[in-house]
Backbone as a ProteinNet text record, in pm:
[ID]
protein_1_A
[PRIMARY]
XXXXXXXXXXXXXXXXXXXXXXXXXXXXXXXXXXXXXXXXXXXXXXXXXXXXXXXXXXXXXXXXXXXXXXXXXXXXXXXXXXXXXXXXXXXXXXXXXXXXXXXXXXXXXXXXXXXXXXXXXXXXXXXXXXXXXXXXXXXXXXXXXXXXXXXXXXXXXXXXXXXXXXXXXXXXXXXXXXXXXXXXXXXXXXXXXXXXXXXXXXXXXXXXXXXXXXXXXXXXXXXXXXXXXXXXXXXXXXXXXXXXXXXXXXXXXXXXXXXXXXXXXXXXXXXXXXX
[TERTIARY]
768.2	629.3	542.4	414.4	342.3	254.1	221.5	143.2	-11.1	-57.9	-193.5	-301.4	-215.8	-300.5	-325.7	-183.6	-170.8	-124.1	-63.6	18	118.3	215.5	339.7	432.1	530.8	558.8	692	717.2	849.8	832.5	723.3	688.7	805.8	851.2	946.9	839.4	940.8	844.8	743.8	752.8	653.4	639.6	499.9	536.5	575.8	679.8	753.8	673.1	550.8	440	339.5	287.6	167.6	146.5	286.4	330.1	230.5	173.3	81.2	193.4	170.4	244	254.5	346.2	360.2	253.1	171.5	81.1	133.4	69.9	147.5	18.9	1.5	-101.5	-133.1	-25.9	-71.1	-78.6	-135.4	-138.1	-302.3	-375.8	-510.8	-537.8	-421.4	-431.6	-474.2	-547	-571.9	-460.3	-355.8	-252.6	-179.8	-168.4	-113.9	-220.6	-334.8	-421.4	-426.9	-402.7	-389.5	-264.7	-169.5	-35.4	-40.2	-93.5	-75.2	-195.2	-288	-398.9	-315.5	-230.4	-188	-78.7	-13	92.7	59.2	-65.2	-130.1	-181.3	-217	-295.3	-180.3	-41.3	72.3	118.7	132	205.2	127.1	-27.1	-115.9	-96	-80.9	-99.4	45.9	166.1	274.2	292.7	221.4	211.1	124.5	16	-73.5	6.8	81.2	137.2	233.3	313.5	432.7	381	273.1	191.8	174.3	77	48.5	148.3	288.9	387.6	426.3	455.9	519.3	411.5	273.5	176.7	202.3	193.6	190.7	335.2	454	557.3	668.6	629.2	713.2	621.8	588.3	511.5	559.2	468.8	479.9	559.4	625.7	704.9	645	519.2	455.8	395.8	346.6	314.3	463.3	542	695.9	742.3	724.3	768.6	682.4	560.2	463.1	483.1	522.3	565.2	701.5	767.3	920.4	910.7	779.8	782.1	819.3	823.2	862	719.2	671.1	516.4	503.9	567	549.2	557	596.3	608.5	496.5	438.6	340.9	182.1	77.1	-66.6	-88.8	-163.9	-208.6	-299.2	-267.7	-363.4	-506.5	-570.6	-707.5	-757.5	-691.3	-732.6	-683.9	-553.7	-523.8	-632.6	-669.9	-777.7	-921.3	-937.9	-1101.6	-1070.9	-953.8	-938.1	-926.9	-877.7	-870.9	-1005.4	-1076.3	-1199.8	-1295.9	-1312.5	-1368.9	-1349.9	-1205	-1174.7	-1238.7	-1248	-1275.7	-1426.6	-1484.6	-1647.2	-1694.3	-1637.2	-1665.9	-1632.3	-1516.3	-1461.9	-1522.1	-1526.1	-1553	-1700.7	-1787.5	-1914.1	-1938.7	-1795.9	-1825.3	-1685.7	-1679.5	-1571.9	-1590.8	-1481.1	-1486.9	-1593.9	-1612.2	-1696	-1839.8	-1861.1	-2063.8	-2058.7	-2191.9	-2220.9	-2356.9	-2390.2	-2550.3	-2644.4	-2762.2	-2868.7	-2882.2	-2846.6	-2846.8	-2733	-2625.3	-2502.2	-2567	-2645.4	-2687.8	-2783	-2860.5	-2980.3	-2920.4	-2795	-2730.9	-2650.9	-2532.9	-2421.9	-2386.4	-2295.7	-2250.6	-2134.3	-2098.4	-2184.8	-2287.6	-2307.2	-2461.9	-2549.4	-2595	-2719.7	-2723.9	-2644.5	-2646.6	-2660.9	-2687.6	-2714.5	-2847	-2935.6	-3097.5	-3139.7	-3033.5	-3058.8	-3216.4	-3195.8	-3341.2	-3469.8	-3466.5	-3568.8	-3611.3	-3528.1	-3504.7	-3587.4	-3516.4	-3550.6	-3712.5	-3753.3	-3864.9	-3974	-3952.2	-4030.1	-4059.1	-3950.2	-3966.7	-4040.8	-4055.1	-4114.2	-4261.7	-4283.8	-4410	-4500.2	-4401.4	-4475.5	-4503.8	-4436.1	-4428.5	-4506.3	-4555.1	-4625.7	-4517.8	-4417.2	-4334.4	-4260.1	-4204.7	-4184.4	-4014	-3939.8	-3794.8	-3731.2	-3786.4	-3778.5	-3743.8	-3887.2	-3854.3	-3776	-3770.8	-3694.7	-3525.2	-3479	-3326.1	-3287.5	-3345.1	-3247.1	-3229.1	-3318.3	-3321.5	-3207.9	-3211.8	-3119.9	-2988.1	-2949.8	-2809.6	-2767.8	-2838.1	-2813.9	-2776.5	-2846.2	-2835.3	-2684.9	-2686.4	-2522	-2416.2	-2439.2	-2299.7	-2276.4	-2411.6	-2372.4	-2314.3	-2378.4	-2354.7	-2226.2	-2167.4	-2043.3	-1907.2	-1929.4	-1823.8	-1818	-1955	-1999.7	-1931.1	-1919.6	-1920.1	-1749.8	-1650.7	-1521.1	-1437.4	-1474	-1381.7	-1397.3	-1507.5	-1545.3	-1435.2	-1385.5	-1303	-1160.2	-1108.2	-970.4	-944.3	-1055.9	-1048.6	-1041.1	-1125.3	-1121.1	-1002.6	-923.7	-804.4	-679.9	-694.4	-633.1	-622.6	-745.4	-753	-683.9	-692.8	-637.2	-494	-425.7	-273.6	-226	-312.9	-280.9	-276.5	-350.3	-351.6	-232.2	-225	-95.7	36.6	34.3	199.1	144.7	103.1	83.2	222	325.1	456.2	536.5	490	552.9	577.6	514.7	479	450.3	339.7	296.7	177	159.2	11.2	-95.8	-207	-331.1	-331.6	-304.5	-297	-218.4	-85.5	13.5	-42.9	-111.6	-182.3	-271.9	-342	-470.8	-405.2	-287.9	-196	-197.9	-106.4	-52.9	-191.4	-287.8	-408.3	-494.2	-481.4	-530.1	-447.5	-308.9	-242.1	-276	-288.1	-302.6	-431.8	-551	-703.4	-682.3	-595.5	-601.5	-518	-416.9	-363.2	-449.9	-509	-626.2	-705.9	-766.7	-864.9	-798.3	-668.5	-573.5	-566.8	-510.5	-505	-609.7	-717.8	-857.8	-893.4	-879.9	-904.5	-813.8	-687.1	-613.8	-656.2	-701.2	-730.3	-863.2	-940	-1080	-1069.7	-978.4	-997.5	-876.8	-772.9	-684.9	-704.6	-803.1	-832.6	-966	-1025.1	-1181.9	-1274.8	-1260.3	-1330.2	-1284.4	-1159.7	-1117.1	-1174.1	-1168.4	-1208.9	-1368.2	-1439.4	-1556.8	-1611.8	-1547.8	-1616.4	-1607	-1482.7	-1432.1	-1524.5	-1580.9	-1638.6	-1776.5	-1824.3	-1981.1	-2030.3	-2146.2	-2176.8	-2217.5	-2260.8	-2335	-2196.4	-2102.6	-1980.8	-1905.4	-1923.9	-1814.7	-1897.2	-2033.9	-2081.2	-2047.7	-2020.1	-1990.2	-1888.1	-1800.4	-1642.2	-1533.6	-1592.6	-1486.4	-1456.9	-1545	-1553.9	-1434.1	-1431.1	-1365.3	-1230.5	-1186.7	-1067.6	-985.1	-1070.1	-1036.7	-1003.9	-1071.9	-1068.4	-928.7	-903.9	-760.9	-635	-665	-556.3	-546.2	-635.4	-622.2	-543.6	-612	-554.6	-398.6	-358.4	-210.3	-137.1	-178.5	-87.8	-93.6	-224.7	-196.5	-126.1	-98.1	-21.5	118.7	164.6	310.3	352.9	234.7	233.8	277.7	183.9	188.2	299.9	353.1	505.1	598.1	603.7	714.8	687.4	578.2	495.3	557	505.8	542.9	698.6	768.8	893.5	976.7	914.8	954.4	897.4	752.7	718.3	703.8	690.1	660.2	837.5	919.9	1047.9	1048.8	975.9	950.4	1046.9	1065.7	1150	1065.5	1131	1084.2	974.9	1009.1	923.3	761	784	683.3	611.6	671.2	634.3	534.1	604.3	540.5	391.6	425.9	282.5	160.6	227.2	129.6	91.5	112.7	81.6	-28.2	-12.1	-104.3	-219.5	-221.1	-309.4	-393.7	-336.7	-401.7	-484.5	-436.4	-521.6	-629	-616	-733.8	-835.8	-794.8	-875.1	-945	-863.2	-950.3	-1071.7	-1058.6	-1143	-1256.6	-1237.2	-1347.2	-1400.1	-1335	-1395.8	-1469	-1421.2	-1509.4	-1615.2	-1647.5	-1757.2	-1831.9	-1803.6	-1865.6	-1928.6	-1842.6	-1909.2	-2018.8	-2022.6	-2117.4	-2244.4	-2222.4	-2335.3	-2430.5	-2366.2	-2397.6	-2468.2	-2409.2	-2451.9	-2606.4	-2607.2	-2696	-2843.5	-2805.4	-2929.3	-2983.2	-2853	-2876.1	-2983.6	-2941	-3059.4	-3170.2	-3190.4	-3309.1	-3392.6	-3344.9	-3414.2	-3446.8	-3338.7	-3358.5	-3375.9	-3385.8	-3448.8	-3356.5	-3216.6	-3105.8	-2993.1
2215.6	2203	2223.1	2310.7	2335.2	2224.9	2226	2113.9	2160.7	2033.8	2043.6	2055.6	2061.4	2015.5	2160.3	2210	2321.1	2442.7	2403.9	2494.6	2546.6	2487.2	2505.7	2458.4	2572	2602.7	2527.3	2449.6	2365.8	2214.4	2165.8	2021.4	1937.3	1854.7	1748.1	1625.8	1501.8	1360.7	1383.2	1422.8	1457.4	1595.8	1652.7	1798.5	1803.9	1900.9	1908.6	1979.6	2045.8	2125.2	2002.9	1951.4	1853.6	1736.5	1677	1547.5	1478.4	1549.5	1517.8	1465.4	1337.2	1289.6	1378.6	1414.3	1499.6	1411.7	1512.7	1458.4	1453.8	1303.7	1235.7	1225.8	1295.3	1268.1	1120.1	1032.1	898.8	836.5	881.2	802.1	760	801.5	753.9	645	578.8	457.8	356.4	242.5	136.9	72.3	39.8	-27	47.9	198	268.6	264.9	259.4	236.4	102.4	21.1	-116.6	-120.2	-90.2	-110.5	-3.4	100.9	194.2	126.8	59	-1.4	-112.4	-187.4	-321.8	-257.9	-151.8	-132.3	-63.8	-12.2	67.5	-60.7	-145.9	-280.5	-335.2	-357.3	-475	-357.2	-236.4	-169.1	-183.2	-150.7	-163.4	-308.9	-400.6	-549.5	-565	-510.2	-538.5	-455.9	-343	-274.6	-341.4	-400	-488.6	-610.4	-671.1	-789	-756.6	-633	-600.6	-551	-494.6	-435.9	-560.8	-682	-787.8	-855.7	-872.1	-924.8	-894.7	-755.4	-667.3	-671.3	-654	-657.3	-794.9	-925.3	-1029.7	-1077.4	-1051.6	-1092.2	-997.8	-857.8	-765.8	-656.3	-713.1	-645.5	-499.5	-404	-271.2	-201.5	-226.9	-192	-107.5	-84.6	-17.4	111.8	119.9	236.3	323.9	256.4	322.5	369.3	292.6	348.5	473.3	478.9	590.1	692.1	692.1	814.5	859	781	835.1	888.3	888.2	943.4	825.6	720.1	629.5	555.5	598.6	577.2	496.7	537.4	525.6	360.6	268.9	105.3	39.9	116.7	45.6	115.8	50.6	74.3	172.9	302.7	349.5	283.2	342.8	255.5	224.4	334.1	331.7	208.9	259.1	183.7	50.6	9.5	-126.3	-197.9	-127.5	-202.2	-219.7	-129.4	-136.5	-272.1	-248.5	-386.8	-501.1	-523.7	-641.1	-659.3	-587.4	-569	-623.6	-615.2	-651.2	-778.4	-828.3	-987.5	-1043.9	-993.8	-1058.4	-1092.1	-952.8	-982.6	-1093.4	-1103.6	-1211.6	-1355.5	-1376.7	-1503.5	-1567.5	-1485.7	-1553.8	-1515.6	-1621.4	-1639	-1666.8	-1724.4	-1740	-1673	-1584.7	-1525.2	-1459.1	-1450.4	-1414.7	-1312.7	-1210	-1097.2	-1144.8	-1232.9	-1265.2	-1411.1	-1438.1	-1551.9	-1555.5	-1686.1	-1741.2	-1696.2	-1668.7	-1652.2	-1745.2	-1866.1	-1982.6	-1941.2	-1880.1	-1840.9	-1737.5	-1622.3	-1519.4	-1547.4	-1678.5	-1705.2	-1812.5	-1895.5	-1984.9	-1961.5	-1908.9	-1897	-1772.5	-1788.7	-1650.7	-1593.8	-1482.6	-1368.2	-1311	-1370.1	-1307.6	-1284.9	-1408.8	-1410.5	-1312.4	-1283.6	-1188.3	-1041.9	-1002.5	-919.5	-878.6	-973.1	-994.6	-1024	-1107.4	-1131.4	-1203.9	-1314.7	-1385.8	-1301.9	-1216.7	-1106.9	-1046.6	-1009.2	-893.7	-950.1	-1084.6	-1166.6	-1212.4	-1262.4	-1305.1	-1207.9	-1080	-955.3	-914.2	-935.6	-915.2	-1041.3	-1151.3	-1205.8	-1245	-1204.7	-1186.7	-1072.5	-931.2	-820.3	-856.8	-926.2	-965.4	-1093.7	-1177.2	-1301.5	-1390.6	-1386.8	-1473.3	-1587.5	-1700.7	-1812.7	-1800.8	-1841.3	-1847.7	-1904.5	-2040.9	-2086.1	-2016.3	-1926.7	-1836.5	-1724.6	-1695.8	-1547.5	-1585.2	-1719.9	-1734.5	-1737.1	-1783.2	-1778	-1620.9	-1541.9	-1405.3	-1317.5	-1354.5	-1291	-1347.4	-1460.8	-1527.1	-1439	-1445.5	-1365.5	-1256.2	-1153.5	-1021.1	-985.4	-1110.5	-1090.3	-1107.4	-1220.5	-1275.6	-1113.4	-1061.2	-964.4	-836.3	-795.8	-643.3	-683.8	-799.4	-847.6	-788.7	-776.6	-737.9	-612.1	-538.9	-409.6	-292.3	-312.8	-220.7	-210.1	-296.5	-355.4	-189.5	-90.9	-7	94.9	86.6	143.4	108.5	-25	-59.7	-23.1	43.2	118.6	248.5	334.2	446.3	432.6	305.5	251	203.3	115.6	70.2	165.6	277.6	390	455.2	466.9	538.1	430	310.7	220.2	221.5	223.7	263.7	376.3	492.6	615.4	614	556	553.1	440.3	354.3	249.2	318.9	412.3	458.6	604.7	656.8	778.1	878.1	804	855.5	842.8	796.1	775.4	902.3	992.1	1137.1	1102.2	1030.1	997.8	1069.9	1135.6	1176.5	1110.1	1145.9	1047	978.4	1068.3	1023.1	887.2	903.2	798.5	676	702.9	570.3	524.6	620.5	561.7	467	532.8	455.6	298.3	325.3	189.2	82	149.3	86	24.4	84.8	74.6	-72.7	-62.7	-155.6	-279.6	-250.5	-388.1	-445.9	-366.1	-419.9	-478.1	-459.4	-508.5	-654.9	-684.6	-776.4	-876.2	-807.8	-916.8	-987.5	-907.3	-955.3	-1061.5	-1037.5	-1151.9	-1269	-1243	-1361.3	-1424.1	-1354.8	-1448.7	-1520	-1479.1	-1562.5	-1690.7	-1652.9	-1799.6	-1909.4	-1831.2	-1908.4	-1998.5	-1911.2	-1969.7	-2074.6	-2069.2	-2192.3	-2287.4	-2251.8	-2376.4	-2435.8	-2371	-2394	-2434.8	-2332.3	-2332.4	-2405.6	-2399.9	-2511.7	-2653.7	-2689.2	-2828.1	-2867.7	-2783.5	-2816	-2834.8	-2743.6	-2729.2	-2862.1	-2894	-3020.9	-3154.6	-3180.6	-3266.4	-3289	-3144.2	-3150.5	-3166.2	-3113.7	-3112.5	-2960.8	-2922.4	-2795.7	-2736.7	-2840.6	-2808.4	-2804	-2910.5	-2861	-2775.2	-2724.3	-2592.7	-2471.1	-2470.1	-2348.5	-2337.6	-2467.2	-2450.4	-2444	-2505	-2520.5	-2460.3	-2482.1	-2404.9	-2274.8	-2175.7	-2042.6	-1995.5	-2053.2	-2045.1	-2065.7	-2184.8	-2233	-2164.5	-2110.2	-2040.2	-1893.9	-1825	-1722.6	-1702.3	-1796.9	-1784.8	-1825.7	-1883.3	-1888	-1745.9	-1706.8	-1555.7	-1494.6	-1450.6	-1398.3	-1410.1	-1531.8	-1585.6	-1525.7	-1546	-1492.3	-1369	-1284.7	-1137	-1100.8	-1135.8	-1076.9	-1112.8	-1195.9	-1213.3	-1098.7	-1097.9	-996.2	-865.6	-805.9	-674.1	-677.3	-733.9	-751.8	-699.3	-761.9	-721.4	-612.5	-569.3	-447.8	-322.1	-326.8	-239	-205.1	-299	-292.5	-222.5	-230.8	-151.7	-28.5	-22.1	122	225.7	183.8	251.8	254.9	150	133.9	148.1	58.1	22.8	-93.4	-106.4	-228.3	-337.8	-438.4	-567.6	-600.7	-550.2	-598.6	-485.9	-364.8	-289.2	-355.7	-383.5	-437.7	-550.5	-638.3	-775.3	-739	-650	-610.5	-557.3	-469.7	-400.7	-480.1	-569.5	-680.3	-776.2	-775.6	-873.3	-819.2	-678.6	-597.3	-572.4	-527.9	-507.4	-619.2	-770.4	-862.8	-892.9	-868.9	-883.8	-742	-637	-555.4	-583.8	-631.5	-690	-816.3	-862.8	-977.6	-866.5	-791.9	-711.2	-625.9	-577.5	-490.2	-586.5	-716	-788.4	-847.7	-854.9	-885.4	-765.9	-662.9	-528.6	-524.6	-541.7	-529.3	-624.5	-748.3	-843.4	-801.8	-761	-690.4	-565.9	-487	-384.9	-432.8	-526.7	-583.8	-673.9	-746.6	-812.9	-720.3	-596.4	-509.2	-438.4	-421.6	-355.4	-397.7	-534.5	-673.8	-658.4	-677.7	-697.8	-575.7	-469.3	-335.6	-262.9	-270.7	-225.5	-317.2	-430.2	-541.4	-581.4	-525.8	-562.6	-513.6
-3362.5	-3384	-3262.9	-3289	-3184.1	-3167.7	-3007.3	-2962.7	-2975.8	-3012.4	-3060	-2934.6	-2824.5	-2708.2	-2610.4	-2607.5	-2490.7	-2553	-2720.2	-2795.7	-2788.8	-2694.7	-2658.8	-2808.9	-2825.2	-2963.7	-2960	-2868	-2843.8	-2851	-2921	-2897	-2979.4	-2906.7	-2979.8	-2994.9	-2977.3	-2995.9	-2874.5	-2762.7	-2658.1	-2614.5	-2601.6	-2565.2	-2394.8	-2370.1	-2237.5	-2144.6	-2199.8	-2096.1	-2046.2	-2143.1	-2123.6	-2156.8	-2223.7	-2233.1	-2368.6	-2427	-2545.3	-2645	-2723.5	-2832.6	-2938.9	-3019.5	-3128.2	-3256.6	-3296.8	-3393.6	-3544.9	-3547	-3700.7	-3785.4	-3914.1	-3989.9	-4000.4	-4026.8	-4068.2	-3929.3	-3841.6	-3706.4	-3691.6	-3802.2	-3809.4	-3907.7	-3933.9	-4033.5	-3951.6	-3991.8	-3912.1	-3846.9	-3924.8	-3889.2	-3772.8	-3759.7	-3643.2	-3540.2	-3540.7	-3450	-3391.1	-3459.8	-3396.8	-3313.6	-3348	-3296.5	-3177.4	-3181.3	-3049.2	-2941.6	-2996.3	-2885.7	-2813.1	-2875.8	-2841.8	-2746.4	-2780.1	-2696.8	-2558.2	-2583.1	-2450.7	-2372	-2435.3	-2355.8	-2283.7	-2340.5	-2311.9	-2193.4	-2195.8	-2103.2	-1961.9	-1975.1	-1851.1	-1789	-1897.5	-1839.9	-1770.2	-1813.1	-1769.1	-1612	-1623.9	-1516.7	-1380.7	-1449	-1354.9	-1291.7	-1395.5	-1320.6	-1221.4	-1264.3	-1204.4	-1049	-1020	-918.4	-843.2	-907.1	-866	-784	-862.8	-781.6	-665.6	-684.5	-554.2	-437.4	-457.6	-336.4	-302.2	-359.7	-289.2	-236.1	-318.1	-250.1	-187.3	-179	-131	-41.6	69.5	156.2	190.1	174.7	212.4	108.3	5.6	-101.2	-193.2	-210.4	-296.9	-250.1	-117.9	-39.7	-26.3	-23.5	-4.6	-110	-229.1	-356.2	-398	-372.5	-389.9	-304.3	-198.2	-107.7	-164.3	-189.7	-256.3	-385.5	-455.5	-581.5	-679.9	-685.3	-764.9	-809.3	-904.7	-930.7	-1080	-1140.5	-1296.9	-1342.2	-1271.5	-1302.2	-1247.5	-1174.6	-1104.3	-1133.6	-1085.7	-1101.3	-978.8	-992.1	-887.9	-771.4	-649.7	-534.8	-563.7	-577.6	-584.9	-698.6	-847.1	-956.5	-944.6	-863.5	-849.2	-759	-664.7	-560.2	-644.9	-721.6	-778.9	-888.7	-954.1	-1053.2	-969.9	-844	-768.5	-709.1	-664	-610.1	-721.2	-824.3	-935.7	-972.9	-965.3	-989.3	-866.4	-760.7	-625.6	-637.7	-700.4	-684.2	-772.5	-913.1	-1007	-987.9	-907.9	-872.6	-722	-646.3	-517	-480.9	-452	-440.1	-282.2	-216.3	-54.7	-4.9	93.5	132.4	245.7	335.6	467.9	528.4	406.7	449.9	447.2	440.9	422.9	490	544.9	621.9	578.4	590.4	544.9	664.2	630.5	731.4	853.3	832.6	921.1	1031.3	985.6	1075.6	1169.8	1135.9	1237	1288.1	1261.3	1345.2	1472.9	1437	1518.3	1616.7	1573.1	1629.8	1695.7	1816.3	1882.4	1805.6	1779.6	1869.4	1821.8	1676.1	1607.2	1704.7	1743.3	1813.8	1930.2	2000.9	2084.9	2056	1931.3	1896.1	1832.3	1868.9	1865.1	1712.4	1658.1	1527.2	1471.3	1585.5	1562.7	1593.8	1692.1	1717.1	1578.9	1530.4	1406	1300.4	1262	1143.8	1161.3	1299.1	1321.7	1330.7	1352.9	1317.1	1200	1123.8	987.4	890.8	949	871.5	890.7	1018.5	1083.1	1017.1	980.1	965	795.6	737.5	558.6	549.8	678.6	635	558.4	592.5	502	590.1	517.6	626.5	613.3	688.6	677.5	577.9	516.8	402	282.7	274.6	145.7	130.4	277.9	300.1	295.9	323.3	330	189.7	107	-19.2	-80.2	-61.2	-85.2	-18.8	96.3	205.1	191.9	140.9	120.5	-23	-131.4	-239.5	-234.9	-134.1	-132.3	-34.7	53.1	114.5	56.3	-36.8	-109.8	-189.6	-277.1	-378.3	-288.9	-174.4	-84.3	-27.8	31	121.6	31.3	-122.8	-174.9	-238.9	-240.2	-289.5	-232	-84.7	26.2	65.5	13.6	62	68.7	-1.9	-49	96.9	178.2	296.2	414	396	473.2	476	365.9	341.5	451.6	437.4	554.5	673.8	722	888.1	897.6	805.9	837.8	840.6	746	772.6	890.6	927.4	1079.1	1173.2	1183.8	1257.8	1245.1	1150.1	1115.2	1163.5	1161.7	1201.9	1354.8	1429.9	1577.4	1624.5	1555.2	1584.4	1570	1448.5	1412.1	1449.4	1550.4	1530.9	1586.6	1651.9	1631.4	1490.3	1423.2	1289.6	1206.3	1249.5	1163	1019.6	1002.1	885.2	838.5	726.6	692.4	697.5	700.4	696.9	551.1	453.6	292.6	301.5	357.1	373.3	406.8	549.1	592.2	486.1	444.5	338.8	203.2	187.9	60	128	243.9	294.7	317.1	356.8	376	248.4	141.7	21.2	-53.9	-12.8	-108.8	-15.1	108.7	203.5	185.1	167.8	134.3	-21.1	-92.8	-226.6	-206.9	-136.2	-74.5	-19.2	63.7	133	30.9	-57.7	-138.2	-239	-263	-379.9	-270.3	-156.6	-57.5	-43.3	-21.9	8.9	-112.9	-220.3	-333.7	-333.2	-316.5	-292.6	-194.8	-108	27	-40.1	-81.1	-91.6	-204.2	-315	-418	-378	-298.1	-258.2	-105.9	-8.9	112.7	132.1	127.3	165.9	105.8	-38.2	-134.2	-78.4	-94.4	-60.2	64.9	166.8	295.9	312.1	246.2	228.6	191.6	85.4	4.7	88.2	144.8	262.2	373	435.1	555.2	508.8	393.8	395.4	442.4	395	419.2	568.5	626.7	772.1	850.6	849.2	915.2	889.3	759	699.8	772.6	771.7	837.1	978.4	1064.6	1210.5	1242	1176.4	1202	1074.1	970.9	868.2	842.4	891.5	886.6	969.3	1112.3	1204.8	1159	1115.2	1078.7	963.6	867.4	758.2	785.8	875.2	941.3	1030.4	1084.4	1134	1059.5	953.3	863.1	790.3	768.1	703.8	786.4	927.1	1025.6	1068.5	1078.9	1088	987.7	848.1	738	743	782.9	739.1	858.3	947.6	1068.6	1007.4	954.3	926	783	703.5	597.3	667.3	747	820.1	882.9	952.3	1018.2	939.1	815.7	736.9	650.2	631.3	554	658.2	793.8	877.1	883.6	904.9	912.1	773.3	648.3	544.5	522.5	566.9	522.9	634.8	756.6	883.9	935.4	913.1	964.9	1124.6	1182.9	1302.9	1341.4	1502.5	1515	1529.1	1565.1	1521.4	1622.9	1764.6	1876.6	1851.5	1789.4	1766.2	1664.6	1563.9	1425	1449.8	1533.8	1586.5	1658.7	1745.3	1840.2	1771.6	1667	1568.7	1481.4	1410.2	1342.4	1400.1	1524.7	1592.2	1633.9	1676.2	1688	1555.2	1469	1351.6	1286.2	1299.2	1255.2	1348.5	1480.5	1606.3	1557.5	1500.5	1487.5	1349.8	1261	1125.4	1141.4	1257.8	1305.8	1334.1	1422.3	1472.6	1355.2	1260.4	1144.4	1082.5	1025.1	937.4	1018.6	1165.3	1239.6	1226.5	1246.5	1242.3	1091.6	996.5	869.5	803.4	880.8	856.5	910.6	1053.6	1122.1	1047.1	973.4	915.1	803.9	730.7	602.7	645.9	762.6	810.9	837.1	889	945	795	713.1	569.9	504.4	490.2	414	479.3	595.9	683.8	674.2	682.2	693.5	548.1	455.1	344	238.6	245.9	159.3	41.9	81.1	-65.7	8.7
[MASK]
+++++++++++++++++++++++++++++++++++++++++++++++++++++++++++++++++++++++++++++++++++++++++++++++++++++++++++++++++++++++++++++++++++++++++++++++++++++++++++++++++++++++++++++++++++++++++++++++++++++++++++++++++++++++++++++++++++++++++++++++++++++++++++++++++++++++++++++++++++

């Protein structure tokens, strides 16, 4: 039978040239369309669950599998990250990537970067009070903090390429590793938010949380990420125990720096751009 898509005259159940399924005149029946849709949904659902399980429980496995060419059982890296990022965007109102305006105006190291002067100048220019500006800033920060996370992937890929410069990996391979790692980080932060941050915030109260809770949760996140990266480095880059440990610690510290820089970029973006 001839393939309806590419014209290959040797199509069987699937075309060996383009993969198109053999046309069946009865495939447009309601029963067949429903069955095919359910099959596609179930297949995607299984791949998603399998990918989530591997990312959470087997650090470094997915980028290693992808580089080795074993890809069909898991979601593609960028597609998986976008799904996780969407879930993170919908479920997480408070996360490590954002801070309320009060933190930028009160605590170090933010105030060392002129945050008070910047906001005061803005309020004077607009003839607005801090009381009315704060809710708008906080709402914009909550939204923006989750909308630009994809930008951290190439930054982290650059970090990994510098740390493992002798591993003879291409930048694309570092990018794959960074993409799966960022997806894990967002999933892990969701778990920390609901099982750790929210209970602590409820127990401490909002004022104590702003002052002490963020640092505590950030430490918990960095400690767990260091352990995760240690295992992932061993599996993907095949490095020794000592170097994997040092690289994991360095990567965790780098993450703290990137998160701080990300917060500051968002702060100035919101102040100057207004959103």
